[in-house]
XYZ file of C-alpha atoms in Angstrom:
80
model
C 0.000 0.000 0.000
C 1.215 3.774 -1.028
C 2.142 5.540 1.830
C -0.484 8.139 0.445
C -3.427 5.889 0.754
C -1.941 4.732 4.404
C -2.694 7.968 5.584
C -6.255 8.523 3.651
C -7.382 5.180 5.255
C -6.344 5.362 8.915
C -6.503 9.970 9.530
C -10.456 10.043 10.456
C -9.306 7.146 13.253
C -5.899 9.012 14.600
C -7.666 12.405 14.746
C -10.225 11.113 16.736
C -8.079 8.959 19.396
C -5.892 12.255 19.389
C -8.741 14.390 20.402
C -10.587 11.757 22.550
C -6.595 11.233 24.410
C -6.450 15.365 24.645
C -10.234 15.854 25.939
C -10.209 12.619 28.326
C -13.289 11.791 26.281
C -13.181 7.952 26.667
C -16.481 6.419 28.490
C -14.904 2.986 28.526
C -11.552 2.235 29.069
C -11.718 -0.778 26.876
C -12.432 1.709 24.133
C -9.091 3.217 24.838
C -7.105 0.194 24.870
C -9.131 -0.880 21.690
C -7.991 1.823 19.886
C -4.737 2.319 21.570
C -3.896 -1.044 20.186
C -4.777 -0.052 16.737
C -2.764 3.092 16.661
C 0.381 0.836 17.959
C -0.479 -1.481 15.162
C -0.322 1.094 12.581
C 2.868 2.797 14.328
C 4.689 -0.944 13.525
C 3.138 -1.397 9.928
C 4.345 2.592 9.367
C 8.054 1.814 10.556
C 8.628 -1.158 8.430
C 6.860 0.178 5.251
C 7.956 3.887 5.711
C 10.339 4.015 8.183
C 11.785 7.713 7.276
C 8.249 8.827 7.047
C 6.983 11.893 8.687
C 3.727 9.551 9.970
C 5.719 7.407 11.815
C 6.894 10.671 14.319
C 3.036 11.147 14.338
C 2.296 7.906 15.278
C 4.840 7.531 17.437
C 3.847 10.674 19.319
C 0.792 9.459 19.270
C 1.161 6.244 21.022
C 3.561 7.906 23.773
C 0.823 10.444 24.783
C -1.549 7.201 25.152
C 1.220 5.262 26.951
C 1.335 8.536 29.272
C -2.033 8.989 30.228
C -2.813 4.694 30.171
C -0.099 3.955 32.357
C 0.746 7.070 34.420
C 1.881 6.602 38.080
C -1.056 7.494 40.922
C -0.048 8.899 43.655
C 0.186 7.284 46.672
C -0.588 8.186 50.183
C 2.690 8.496 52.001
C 1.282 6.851 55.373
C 1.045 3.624 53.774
């Protein structure tokens, strides 16, 4: 697949993870990993096909802003 049509395919479904990840606008958190895992997906099809592509910083980006607000640390209460 042209990197072109790549990018037709999969933008409606990045701009919408990348405003839902931005807004906290996920009702279910298995909606977030569903997608999260579909953005990683893409991220590993981008670097192999196009790996000097601009997409793959996007996607990359992408993912790590996930990552970050998936998997932050909580705090904890120091009495513990």
């Amino acid at each position: 697949m042209r990197e072109v049509s790549f990018i037709k395919q999969n933008k409606e479904k990045w701009l919408s993870f990348e405003k839902a990840i931005f807004n906290n606008d996920f009702e279910n958190p298995d909606d977030l990993a569903d997608q999260y895992i579909h953005v990683v997906n893409d991220l590993a099809y981008a670097q192999t096909y196009y790996p000097k592509s601009k997409v793959v910083t996007y996607l990359n980006q992408l993912a790590a802003k996930a990552f970050q607000k998936i998997y932050k640390t909580k705090r904890e209460d120091t009495s513990r």
